[in-house]
Amino acid sequence: MFHIAERHAGLLPDDANARARAITWMFAALNTVEPTILELGNARLLEGDKPWCKERLPLVEDRVRARLDQLSRRLGDADSLDGAFSAGDLMMVSVLLRLESSGILDEYPKLAAYVARGEARPAYKRAFAAQLAINTGKSPAG
């Protein structure tokens, strides 16, 4: 993502401080938010049949909610995490999409709307279609 963001205008701000914050959000998405979400996925998919999973799952879900609480407060009523939509937002949206099937994101209307805004971006739609084409072996529509 960083490589792409450096080569395409608009994904990283020109201002050095804003640029540093956007890069920080990229790291936050991967190193602060995503680990709890991955743990939830692992608990459901790989440990769901274990007798102790029923007791563990609420604890894992609470860790995810703790991160989402923090992120939702930071986002507030803004459209993006820090000024204009950036690579940091793109990375965060990608991470939050992992929660889609869990229903937890629905508990956070501001974050759900944030993800929807990210998915609605034309560049996101093109990138998703191209990735889907690679995974399915079919040409993207249009």
mmCIF file of N, CA and C in Angstrom:
data_model
loop_
_atom_site.group_PDB
_atom_site.id
_atom_site.type_symbol
_atom_site.label_atom_id
_atom_site.label_comp_id
_atom_site.label_asym_id
_atom_site.label_seq_id
_atom_site.Cartn_x
_atom_site.Cartn_y
_atom_site.Cartn_z
ATOM 1 N N MET A 1 0.821 -1.174 0.000
ATOM 2 C CA MET A 1 0.000 0.000 0.000
ATOM 3 C C MET A 1 0.872 1.246 0.000
ATOM 4 N N PHE A 2 1.904 1.247 0.817
ATOM 5 C CA PHE A 2 2.773 2.418 0.887
ATOM 6 C C PHE A 2 3.415 2.689 -0.476
ATOM 7 N N HIS A 3 3.866 1.646 -1.127
ATOM 8 C CA HIS A 3 4.474 1.771 -2.458
ATOM 9 C C HIS A 3 3.480 2.409 -3.434
ATOM 10 N N ILE A 4 2.270 1.933 -3.440
ATOM 11 C CA ILE A 4 1.228 2.471 -4.328
ATOM 12 C C ILE A 4 0.911 3.913 -3.952
ATOM 13 N N ALA A 5 0.776 4.173 -2.662
ATOM 14 C CA ALA A 5 0.424 5.518 -2.199
ATOM 15 C C ALA A 5 1.479 6.544 -2.582
ATOM 16 N N GLU A 6 2.732 6.144 -2.562
ATOM 17 C CA GLU A 6 3.795 7.079 -2.939
ATOM 18 C C GLU A 6 3.796 7.389 -4.430
ATOM 19 N N ARG A 7 3.227 6.545 -5.233
ATOM 20 C CA ARG A 7 3.291 6.698 -6.680
ATOM 21 C C ARG A 7 2.015 7.230 -7.317
ATOM 22 N N HIS A 8 0.964 7.347 -6.532
ATOM 23 C CA HIS A 8 -0.307 7.834 -7.072
ATOM 24 C C HIS A 8 -0.786 9.040 -6.276
ATOM 25 N N ALA A 9 -0.983 10.123 -6.969
ATOM 26 C CA ALA A 9 -1.398 11.374 -6.332
ATOM 27 C C ALA A 9 -2.708 11.190 -5.582
ATOM 28 N N GLY A 10 -2.787 11.834 -4.438
ATOM 29 C CA GLY A 10 -4.017 11.851 -3.672
ATOM 30 C C GLY A 10 -4.085 10.850 -2.543
ATOM 31 N N LEU A 11 -3.218 9.863 -2.521
ATOM 32 C CA LEU A 11 -3.268 8.875 -1.444
ATOM 33 C C LEU A 11 -2.449 9.282 -0.226
ATOM 34 N N LEU A 12 -1.464 10.144 -0.434
ATOM 35 C CA LEU A 12 -0.696 10.707 0.671
ATOM 36 C C LEU A 12 -0.696 12.223 0.528
ATOM 37 N N PRO A 13 -0.963 12.947 1.615
ATOM 38 C CA PRO A 13 -0.966 14.408 1.544
ATOM 39 C C PRO A 13 0.417 14.970 1.195
ATOM 40 N N ASP A 14 0.430 16.152 0.624
ATOM 41 C CA ASP A 14 1.695 16.825 0.311
ATOM 42 C C ASP A 14 2.355 17.388 1.564
ATOM 43 N N ASP A 15 1.541 17.887 2.504
ATOM 44 C CA ASP A 15 2.069 18.433 3.747
ATOM 45 C C ASP A 15 2.779 17.332 4.536
ATOM 46 N N ALA A 16 4.004 17.595 4.985
ATOM 47 C CA ALA A 16 4.816 16.579 5.653
ATOM 48 C C ALA A 16 4.147 16.029 6.911
ATOM 49 N N ASN A 17 3.539 16.882 7.713
ATOM 50 C CA ASN A 17 2.892 16.408 8.945
ATOM 51 C C ASN A 17 1.655 15.575 8.639
ATOM 52 N N ALA A 18 0.855 16.024 7.703
ATOM 53 C CA ALA A 18 -0.335 15.263 7.318
ATOM 54 C C ALA A 18 0.069 13.932 6.682
ATOM 55 N N ARG A 19 1.133 13.964 5.909
ATOM 56 C CA ARG A 19 1.654 12.739 5.287
ATOM 57 C C ARG A 19 2.079 11.737 6.366
ATOM 58 N N ALA A 20 2.776 12.224 7.366
ATOM 59 C CA ALA A 20 3.233 11.352 8.455
ATOM 60 C C ALA A 20 2.035 10.764 9.198
ATOM 61 N N ARG A 21 0.997 11.557 9.411
ATOM 62 C CA ARG A 21 -0.195 11.040 10.084
ATOM 63 C C ARG A 21 -0.896 9.979 9.232
ATOM 64 N N ALA A 22 -0.964 10.191 7.925
ATOM 65 C CA ALA A 22 -1.584 9.190 7.037
ATOM 66 C C ALA A 22 -0.813 7.872 7.096
ATOM 67 N N ILE A 23 0.498 7.957 7.102
ATOM 68 C CA ILE A 23 1.328 6.745 7.194
ATOM 69 C C ILE A 23 1.128 6.085 8.554
ATOM 70 N N THR A 24 1.014 6.894 9.591
ATOM 71 C CA THR A 24 0.768 6.360 10.933
ATOM 72 C C THR A 24 -0.554 5.598 10.966
ATOM 73 N N TRP A 25 -1.579 6.124 10.282
ATOM 74 C CA TRP A 25 -2.869 5.432 10.235
ATOM 75 C C TRP A 25 -2.748 4.103 9.490
ATOM 76 N N MET A 26 -1.868 4.032 8.501
ATOM 77 C CA MET A 26 -1.658 2.761 7.815
ATOM 78 C C MET A 26 -1.127 1.719 8.809
ATOM 79 N N PHE A 27 -0.139 2.139 9.607
ATOM 80 C CA PHE A 27 0.423 1.235 10.608
ATOM 81 C C PHE A 27 -0.603 0.898 11.687
ATOM 82 N N ALA A 28 -1.387 1.884 12.105
ATOM 83 C CA ALA A 28 -2.406 1.633 13.126
ATOM 84 C C ALA A 28 -3.419 0.603 12.645
ATOM 85 N N ALA A 29 -3.806 0.696 11.384
ATOM 86 C CA ALA A 29 -4.761 -0.265 10.837
ATOM 87 C C ALA A 29 -4.203 -1.682 10.937
ATOM 88 N N LEU A 30 -2.949 -1.843 10.557
ATOM 89 C CA LEU A 30 -2.362 -3.179 10.505
ATOM 90 C C LEU A 30 -1.871 -3.705 11.847
ATOM 91 N N ASN A 31 -1.433 -2.806 12.721
ATOM 92 C CA ASN A 31 -0.797 -3.260 13.956
ATOM 93 C C ASN A 31 -1.619 -3.043 15.217
ATOM 94 N N THR A 32 -2.703 -2.297 15.120
ATOM 95 C CA THR A 32 -3.521 -2.044 16.298
ATOM 96 C C THR A 32 -4.935 -2.582 16.120
ATOM 97 N N VAL A 33 -5.528 -2.346 14.971
ATOM 98 C CA VAL A 33 -6.915 -2.761 14.742
ATOM 99 C C VAL A 33 -6.983 -4.177 14.178
ATOM 100 N N GLU A 34 -6.208 -4.455 13.172
ATOM 101 C CA GLU A 34 -6.312 -5.755 12.503
ATOM 102 C C GLU A 34 -6.010 -6.963 13.389
ATOM 103 N N PRO A 35 -5.017 -6.921 14.281
ATOM 104 C CA PRO A 35 -4.750 -8.133 15.071
ATOM 105 C C PRO A 35 -5.958 -8.646 15.855
ATOM 106 N N THR A 36 -6.744 -7.753 16.431
ATOM 107 C CA THR A 36 -7.916 -8.219 17.172
ATOM 108 C C THR A 36 -8.972 -8.806 16.237
ATOM 109 N N ILE A 37 -9.083 -8.225 15.050
ATOM 110 C CA ILE A 37 -10.046 -8.720 14.069
ATOM 111 C C ILE A 37 -9.610 -10.095 13.552
ATOM 112 N N LEU A 38 -8.325 -10.262 13.308
ATOM 113 C CA LEU A 38 -7.823 -11.571 12.878
ATOM 114 C C LEU A 38 -8.006 -12.617 13.967
ATOM 115 N N GLU A 39 -7.806 -12.207 15.215
ATOM 116 C CA GLU A 39 -8.014 -13.139 16.323
ATOM 117 C C GLU A 39 -9.468 -13.604 16.360
ATOM 118 N N LEU A 40 -10.392 -12.686 16.104
ATOM 119 C CA LEU A 40 -11.806 -13.056 16.064
ATOM 120 C C LEU A 40 -12.069 -14.059 14.942
ATOM 121 N N GLY A 41 -11.523 -13.795 13.777
ATOM 122 C CA GLY A 41 -11.693 -14.720 12.661
ATOM 123 C C GLY A 41 -11.135 -16.091 12.964
ATOM 124 N N ASN A 42 -9.954 -16.114 13.566
ATOM 125 C CA ASN A 42 -9.354 -17.395 13.942
ATOM 126 C C ASN A 42 -10.188 -18.122 14.976
ATOM 127 N N ALA A 43 -10.692 -17.382 15.946
ATOM 128 C CA ALA A 43 -11.512 -18.014 16.991
ATOM 129 C C ALA A 43 -12.761 -18.645 16.391
ATOM 130 N N ARG A 44 -13.371 -17.946 15.454
ATOM 131 C CA ARG A 44 -14.604 -18.475 14.853
ATOM 132 C C ARG A 44 -14.331 -19.625 13.885
ATOM 133 N N LEU A 45 -13.335 -19.464 13.051
ATOM 134 C CA LEU A 45 -13.095 -20.457 12.003
ATOM 135 C C LEU A 45 -12.287 -21.663 12.472
ATOM 136 N N LEU A 46 -11.260 -21.409 13.253
ATOM 137 C CA LEU A 46 -10.346 -22.494 13.609
ATOM 138 C C LEU A 46 -10.624 -23.109 14.972
ATOM 139 N N GLU A 47 -11.315 -22.361 15.837
ATOM 140 C CA GLU A 47 -11.535 -22.853 17.188
ATOM 141 C C GLU A 47 -13.012 -23.033 17.523
ATOM 142 N N GLY A 48 -13.880 -22.766 16.563
ATOM 143 C CA GLY A 48 -15.317 -22.810 16.810
ATOM 144 C C GLY A 48 -15.831 -24.145 17.302
ATOM 145 N N ASP A 49 -15.134 -25.207 16.987
ATOM 146 C CA ASP A 49 -15.591 -26.534 17.411
ATOM 147 C C ASP A 49 -14.989 -26.973 18.745
ATOM 148 N N LYS A 50 -14.147 -26.144 19.332
ATOM 149 C CA LYS A 50 -13.513 -26.488 20.611
ATOM 150 C C LYS A 50 -14.480 -26.205 21.757
ATOM 151 N N PRO A 51 -14.444 -27.019 22.790
ATOM 152 C CA PRO A 51 -15.388 -26.841 23.897
ATOM 153 C C PRO A 51 -15.229 -25.504 24.627
ATOM 154 N N TRP A 52 -14.043 -24.935 24.630
ATOM 155 C CA TRP A 52 -13.788 -23.687 25.332
ATOM 156 C C TRP A 52 -14.080 -22.453 24.481
ATOM 157 N N CYS A 53 -14.399 -22.633 23.211
ATOM 158 C CA CYS A 53 -14.622 -21.493 22.321
ATOM 159 C C CYS A 53 -15.812 -20.645 22.756
ATOM 160 N N LYS A 54 -16.858 -21.279 23.225
ATOM 161 C CA LYS A 54 -18.064 -20.558 23.643
ATOM 162 C C LYS A 54 -17.741 -19.547 24.752
ATOM 163 N N GLU A 55 -16.798 -19.895 25.615
ATOM 164 C CA GLU A 55 -16.382 -18.993 26.689
ATOM 165 C C GLU A 55 -15.374 -17.956 26.193
ATOM 166 N N ARG A 56 -14.537 -18.333 25.251
ATOM 167 C CA ARG A 56 -13.486 -17.445 24.764
ATOM 168 C C ARG A 56 -14.027 -16.390 23.802
ATOM 169 N N LEU A 57 -14.965 -16.743 22.964
ATOM 170 C CA LEU A 57 -15.442 -15.851 21.910
ATOM 171 C C LEU A 57 -15.902 -14.488 22.424
ATOM 172 N N PRO A 58 -16.682 -14.405 23.498
ATOM 173 C CA PRO A 58 -17.075 -13.077 23.989
ATOM 174 C C PRO A 58 -15.882 -12.210 24.402
ATOM 175 N N LEU A 59 -14.828 -12.828 24.917
ATOM 176 C CA LEU A 59 -13.630 -12.084 25.300
ATOM 177 C C LEU A 59 -12.939 -11.499 24.070
ATOM 178 N N VAL A 60 -12.856 -12.290 23.026
ATOM 179 C CA VAL A 60 -12.234 -11.833 21.778
ATOM 180 C C VAL A 60 -13.090 -10.731 21.154
ATOM 181 N N GLU A 61 -14.390 -10.918 21.141
ATOM 182 C CA GLU A 61 -15.288 -9.894 20.593
ATOM 183 C C GLU A 61 -15.169 -8.590 21.372
ATOM 184 N N ASP A 62 -15.001 -8.669 22.685
ATOM 185 C CA ASP A 62 -14.837 -7.467 23.506
ATOM 186 C C ASP A 62 -13.550 -6.734 23.160
ATOM 187 N N ARG A 63 -12.485 -7.477 22.826
ATOM 188 C CA ARG A 63 -11.230 -6.821 22.409
ATOM 189 C C ARG A 63 -11.429 -6.077 21.096
ATOM 190 N N VAL A 64 -12.170 -6.682 20.193
ATOM 191 C CA VAL A 64 -12.473 -6.006 18.919
ATOM 192 C C VAL A 64 -13.282 -4.740 19.202
ATOM 193 N N ARG A 65 -14.293 -4.869 20.022
ATOM 194 C CA ARG A 65 -15.136 -3.705 20.345
ATOM 195 C C ARG A 65 -14.334 -2.591 21.016
ATOM 196 N N ALA A 66 -13.369 -2.949 21.850
ATOM 197 C CA ALA A 66 -12.533 -1.931 22.503
ATOM 198 C C ALA A 66 -11.785 -1.115 21.451
ATOM 199 N N ARG A 67 -11.243 -1.777 20.446
ATOM 200 C CA ARG A 67 -10.539 -1.062 19.362
ATOM 201 C C ARG A 67 -11.521 -0.234 18.548
ATOM 202 N N LEU A 68 -12.685 -0.799 18.258
ATOM 203 C CA LEU A 68 -13.677 -0.061 17.477
ATOM 204 C C LEU A 68 -14.215 1.138 18.248
ATOM 205 N N ASP A 69 -14.356 1.004 19.561
ATOM 206 C CA ASP A 69 -14.765 2.145 20.389
ATOM 207 C C ASP A 69 -13.767 3.291 20.223
ATOM 208 N N GLN A 70 -12.483 2.966 20.321
ATOM 209 C CA GLN A 70 -11.439 3.988 20.188
ATOM 210 C C GLN A 70 -11.465 4.610 18.798
ATOM 211 N N LEU A 71 -11.561 3.774 17.795
ATOM 212 C CA LEU A 71 -11.546 4.260 16.416
ATOM 213 C C LEU A 71 -12.781 5.105 16.115
ATOM 214 N N SER A 72 -13.917 4.678 16.591
ATOM 215 C CA SER A 72 -15.153 5.419 16.357
ATOM 216 C C SER A 72 -15.099 6.794 17.020
ATOM 217 N N ARG A 73 -14.568 6.843 18.241
ATOM 218 C CA ARG A 73 -14.413 8.144 18.915
ATOM 219 C C ARG A 73 -13.474 9.055 18.131
ATOM 220 N N ARG A 74 -12.385 8.490 17.616
ATOM 221 C CA ARG A 74 -11.415 9.292 16.858
ATOM 222 C C ARG A 74 -12.024 9.805 15.559
ATOM 223 N N LEU A 75 -12.773 8.958 14.885
ATOM 224 C CA LEU A 75 -13.404 9.367 13.636
ATOM 225 C C LEU A 75 -14.470 10.424 13.899
ATOM 226 N N GLY A 76 -15.246 10.234 14.938
ATOM 227 C CA GLY A 76 -16.309 11.184 15.249
ATOM 228 C C GLY A 76 -17.269 11.327 14.083
ATOM 229 N N ASP A 77 -17.565 12.554 13.718
ATOM 230 C CA ASP A 77 -18.479 12.824 12.605
ATOM 231 C C ASP A 77 -17.739 13.114 11.304
ATOM 232 N N ALA A 78 -16.426 12.935 11.309
ATOM 233 C CA ALA A 78 -15.617 13.220 10.116
ATOM 234 C C ALA A 78 -15.819 12.142 9.051
ATOM 235 N N ASP A 79 -15.537 12.506 7.825
ATOM 236 C CA ASP A 79 -15.627 11.552 6.714
ATOM 237 C C ASP A 79 -14.401 10.648 6.637
ATOM 238 N N SER A 80 -13.278 11.121 7.169
ATOM 239 C CA SER A 80 -12.046 10.340 7.127
ATOM 240 C C SER A 80 -11.269 10.563 8.422
ATOM 241 N N LEU A 81 -10.206 9.818 8.609
ATOM 242 C CA LEU A 81 -9.477 9.831 9.875
ATOM 243 C C LEU A 81 -8.706 11.116 10.127
ATOM 244 N N ASP A 82 -8.223 11.763 9.056
ATOM 245 C CA ASP A 82 -7.390 12.948 9.261
ATOM 246 C C ASP A 82 -7.434 13.828 8.021
ATOM 247 N N GLY A 83 -8.414 14.681 7.924
ATOM 248 C CA GLY A 83 -8.512 15.549 6.752
ATOM 249 C C GLY A 83 -9.053 14.789 5.560
ATOM 250 N N ALA A 84 -8.399 14.959 4.434
ATOM 251 C CA ALA A 84 -8.838 14.301 3.200
ATOM 252 C C ALA A 84 -8.575 12.797 3.270
ATOM 253 N N PHE A 85 -9.397 12.030 2.563
ATOM 254 C CA PHE A 85 -9.235 10.581 2.467
ATOM 255 C C PHE A 85 -7.820 10.280 1.997
ATOM 256 N N SER A 86 -7.152 9.334 2.661
ATOM 257 C CA SER A 86 -5.754 9.034 2.346
ATOM 258 C C SER A 86 -5.519 7.522 2.343
ATOM 259 N N ALA A 87 -4.273 7.162 2.120
ATOM 260 C CA ALA A 87 -3.883 5.750 2.169
ATOM 261 C C ALA A 87 -4.165 5.157 3.547
ATOM 262 N N GLY A 88 -4.088 5.978 4.591
ATOM 263 C CA GLY A 88 -4.426 5.506 5.935
ATOM 264 C C GLY A 88 -5.874 5.061 6.021
ATOM 265 N N ASP A 89 -6.752 5.847 5.401
ATOM 266 C CA ASP A 89 -8.171 5.468 5.370
ATOM 267 C C ASP A 89 -8.381 4.220 4.531
ATOM 268 N N LEU A 90 -7.710 4.154 3.413
ATOM 269 C CA LEU A 90 -7.846 2.997 2.530
ATOM 270 C C LEU A 90 -7.442 1.717 3.254
ATOM 271 N N MET A 91 -6.352 1.785 3.997
ATOM 272 C CA MET A 91 -5.892 0.616 4.739
ATOM 273 C C MET A 91 -6.876 0.276 5.858
ATOM 274 N N MET A 92 -7.367 1.301 6.560
ATOM 275 C CA MET A 92 -8.292 1.050 7.664
ATOM 276 C C MET A 92 -9.597 0.445 7.141
ATOM 277 N N VAL A 93 -10.097 0.960 6.037
ATOM 278 C CA VAL A 93 -11.319 0.407 5.443
ATOM 279 C C VAL A 93 -11.106 -1.062 5.089
ATOM 280 N N SER A 94 -9.966 -1.368 4.502
ATOM 281 C CA SER A 94 -9.670 -2.752 4.128
ATOM 282 C C SER A 94 -9.653 -3.664 5.341
ATOM 283 N N VAL A 95 -9.102 -3.182 6.435
ATOM 284 C CA VAL A 95 -9.058 -3.972 7.668
ATOM 285 C C VAL A 95 -10.466 -4.145 8.246
ATOM 286 N N LEU A 96 -11.217 -3.063 8.291
ATOM 287 C CA LEU A 96 -12.562 -3.127 8.876
ATOM 288 C C LEU A 96 -13.503 -4.014 8.066
ATOM 289 N N LEU A 97 -13.253 -4.138 6.780
ATOM 290 C CA LEU A 97 -14.092 -4.998 5.943
ATOM 291 C C LEU A 97 -14.065 -6.453 6.410
ATOM 292 N N ARG A 98 -13.024 -6.845 7.102
ATOM 293 C CA ARG A 98 -12.930 -8.212 7.621
ATOM 294 C C ARG A 98 -14.026 -8.510 8.638
ATOM 295 N N LEU A 99 -14.626 -7.448 9.189
ATOM 296 C CA LEU A 99 -15.687 -7.624 10.184
ATOM 297 C C LEU A 99 -17.065 -7.775 9.562
ATOM 298 N N GLU A 100 -17.147 -7.631 8.266
ATOM 299 C CA GLU A 100 -18.439 -7.596 7.585
ATOM 300 C C GLU A 100 -19.358 -8.754 7.980
ATOM 301 N N SER A 101 -18.844 -9.950 8.002
ATOM 302 C CA SER A 101 -19.695 -11.111 8.284
ATOM 303 C C SER A 101 -19.986 -11.307 9.768
ATOM 304 N N SER A 102 -19.244 -10.610 10.629
ATOM 305 C CA SER A 102 -19.423 -10.799 12.070
ATOM 306 C C SER A 102 -20.619 -10.050 12.635
ATOM 307 N N GLY A 103 -21.036 -8.979 11.962
ATOM 308 C CA GLY A 103 -22.117 -8.147 12.466
ATOM 309 C C GLY A 103 -21.664 -7.104 13.472
ATOM 310 N N ILE A 104 -20.440 -7.196 13.941
ATOM 311 C CA ILE A 104 -19.945 -6.258 14.955
ATOM 312 C C ILE A 104 -19.850 -4.843 14.398
ATOM 313 N N LEU A 105 -19.460 -4.701 13.153
ATOM 314 C CA LEU A 105 -19.332 -3.370 12.567
ATOM 315 C C LEU A 105 -20.679 -2.641 12.556
ATOM 316 N N ASP A 106 -21.762 -3.388 12.451
ATOM 317 C CA ASP A 106 -23.104 -2.792 12.458
ATOM 318 C C ASP A 106 -23.412 -2.091 13.780
ATOM 319 N N GLU A 107 -22.705 -2.454 14.830
ATOM 320 C CA GLU A 107 -22.891 -1.816 16.137
ATOM 321 C C GLU A 107 -22.287 -0.408 16.169
ATOM 322 N N TYR A 108 -21.539 -0.063 15.130
ATOM 323 C CA TYR A 108 -20.834 1.215 15.050
ATOM 324 C C TYR A 108 -21.251 1.925 13.763
ATOM 325 N N PRO A 109 -22.385 2.605 13.784
ATOM 326 C CA PRO A 109 -22.906 3.218 12.551
ATOM 327 C C PRO A 109 -21.923 4.171 11.870
ATOM 328 N N LYS A 110 -21.159 4.914 12.651
ATOM 329 C CA LYS A 110 -20.196 5.844 12.050
ATOM 330 C C LYS A 110 -19.088 5.091 11.309
ATOM 331 N N LEU A 111 -18.636 3.994 11.899
ATOM 332 C CA LEU A 111 -17.603 3.196 11.232
ATOM 333 C C LEU A 111 -18.173 2.454 10.030
ATOM 334 N N ALA A 112 -19.397 1.964 10.147
ATOM 335 C CA ALA A 112 -20.032 1.290 9.006
ATOM 336 C C ALA A 112 -20.191 2.268 7.841
ATOM 337 N N ALA A 113 -20.585 3.504 8.133
ATOM 338 C CA ALA A 113 -20.728 4.518 7.082
ATOM 339 C C ALA A 113 -19.361 4.882 6.499
ATOM 340 N N TYR A 114 -18.340 4.918 7.341
ATOM 341 C CA TYR A 114 -16.967 5.190 6.903
ATOM 342 C C TYR A 114 -16.507 4.116 5.912
ATOM 343 N N VAL A 115 -16.762 2.862 6.254
ATOM 344 C CA VAL A 115 -16.397 1.756 5.360
ATOM 345 C C VAL A 115 -17.179 1.866 4.048
ATOM 346 N N ALA A 116 -18.452 2.170 4.137
ATOM 347 C CA ALA A 116 -19.277 2.303 2.926
ATOM 348 C C ALA A 116 -18.748 3.431 2.033
ATOM 349 N N ARG A 117 -18.332 4.537 2.641
ATOM 350 C CA ARG A 117 -17.748 5.635 1.851
ATOM 351 C C ARG A 117 -16.477 5.178 1.151
ATOM 352 N N GLY A 118 -15.663 4.419 1.863
ATOM 353 C CA GLY A 118 -14.424 3.916 1.269
ATOM 354 C C GLY A 118 -14.697 2.977 0.108
ATOM 355 N N GLU A 119 -15.660 2.079 0.289
ATOM 356 C CA GLU A 119 -16.007 1.126 -0.773
ATOM 357 C C GLU A 119 -16.641 1.806 -1.975
ATOM 358 N N ALA A 120 -17.287 2.947 -1.750
ATOM 359 C CA ALA A 120 -17.984 3.650 -2.835
ATOM 360 C C ALA A 120 -17.043 4.464 -3.717
ATOM 361 N N ARG A 121 -15.823 4.641 -3.293
ATOM 362 C CA ARG A 121 -14.880 5.435 -4.081
ATOM 363 C C ARG A 121 -14.607 4.733 -5.424
ATOM 364 N N PRO A 122 -14.628 5.480 -6.519
ATOM 365 C CA PRO A 122 -14.410 4.865 -7.837
ATOM 366 C C PRO A 122 -13.112 4.068 -7.930
ATOM 367 N N ALA A 123 -12.035 4.588 -7.375
ATOM 368 C CA ALA A 123 -10.757 3.870 -7.441
ATOM 369 C C ALA A 123 -10.831 2.558 -6.665
ATOM 370 N N TYR A 124 -11.547 2.563 -5.549
ATOM 371 C CA TYR A 124 -11.710 1.342 -4.775
ATOM 372 C C TYR A 124 -12.487 0.314 -5.591
ATOM 373 N N LYS A 125 -13.552 0.757 -6.217
ATOM 374 C CA LYS A 125 -14.357 -0.151 -7.032
ATOM 375 C C LYS A 125 -13.529 -0.758 -8.162
ATOM 376 N N ARG A 126 -12.711 0.058 -8.815
ATOM 377 C CA ARG A 126 -11.863 -0.459 -9.903
ATOM 378 C C ARG A 126 -10.851 -1.474 -9.373
ATOM 379 N N ALA A 127 -10.222 -1.149 -8.247
ATOM 380 C CA ALA A 127 -9.228 -2.051 -7.669
ATOM 381 C C ALA A 127 -9.873 -3.361 -7.225
ATOM 382 N N PHE A 128 -11.048 -3.273 -6.624
ATOM 383 C CA PHE A 128 -11.750 -4.476 -6.183
ATOM 384 C C PHE A 128 -12.125 -5.344 -7.376
ATOM 385 N N ALA A 129 -12.628 -4.716 -8.438
ATOM 386 C CA ALA A 129 -13.013 -5.461 -9.645
ATOM 387 C C ALA A 129 -11.799 -6.146 -10.264
ATOM 388 N N ALA A 130 -10.666 -5.458 -10.283
ATOM 389 C CA ALA A 130 -9.446 -6.048 -10.847
ATOM 390 C C ALA A 130 -8.979 -7.234 -10.000
ATOM 391 N N GLN A 131 -9.041 -7.086 -8.684
ATOM 392 C CA GLN A 131 -8.648 -8.190 -7.804
ATOM 393 C C GLN A 131 -9.599 -9.373 -7.956
ATOM 394 N N LEU A 132 -10.878 -9.095 -8.045
ATOM 395 C CA LEU A 132 -11.861 -10.155 -8.229
ATOM 396 C C LEU A 132 -11.622 -10.897 -9.547
ATOM 397 N N ALA A 133 -11.273 -10.147 -10.576
ATOM 398 C CA ALA A 133 -10.998 -10.753 -11.877
ATOM 399 C C ALA A 133 -9.792 -11.711 -11.772
ATOM 400 N N ILE A 134 -8.788 -11.319 -11.042
ATOM 401 C CA ILE A 134 -7.623 -12.184 -10.868
ATOM 402 C C ILE A 134 -8.027 -13.451 -10.128
ATOM 403 N N ASN A 135 -8.831 -13.289 -9.083
ATOM 404 C CA ASN A 135 -9.219 -14.441 -8.250
ATOM 405 C C ASN A 135 -10.210 -15.367 -8.928
ATOM 406 N N THR A 136 -11.018 -14.832 -9.836
ATOM 407 C CA THR A 136 -12.037 -15.665 -10.502
ATOM 408 C C THR A 136 -11.653 -16.056 -11.924
ATOM 409 N N GLY A 137 -10.636 -15.385 -12.460
ATOM 410 C CA GLY A 137 -10.229 -15.650 -13.821
ATOM 411 C C GLY A 137 -11.139 -15.041 -14.859
ATOM 412 N N LYS A 138 -12.009 -14.113 -14.428
ATOM 413 C CA LYS A 138 -12.930 -13.422 -15.330
ATOM 414 C C LYS A 138 -12.530 -11.969 -15.474
ATOM 415 N N SER A 139 -12.722 -11.416 -16.667
ATOM 416 C CA SER A 139 -12.412 -10.012 -16.885
ATOM 417 C C SER A 139 -13.365 -9.130 -16.093
ATOM 418 N N PRO A 140 -12.841 -7.985 -15.568
ATOM 419 C CA PRO A 140 -13.731 -7.075 -14.855
ATOM 420 C C PRO A 140 -14.766 -6.472 -15.806
ATOM 421 N N ALA A 141 -15.955 -6.232 -15.300
ATOM 422 C CA ALA A 141 -17.015 -5.620 -16.092
ATOM 423 C C ALA A 141 -16.607 -4.205 -16.457
ATOM 424 N N GLY A 142 -16.963 -3.759 -17.663
ATOM 425 C CA GLY A 142 -16.660 -2.402 -18.088
ATOM 426 C C GLY A 142 -15.272 -2.331 -18.551
#
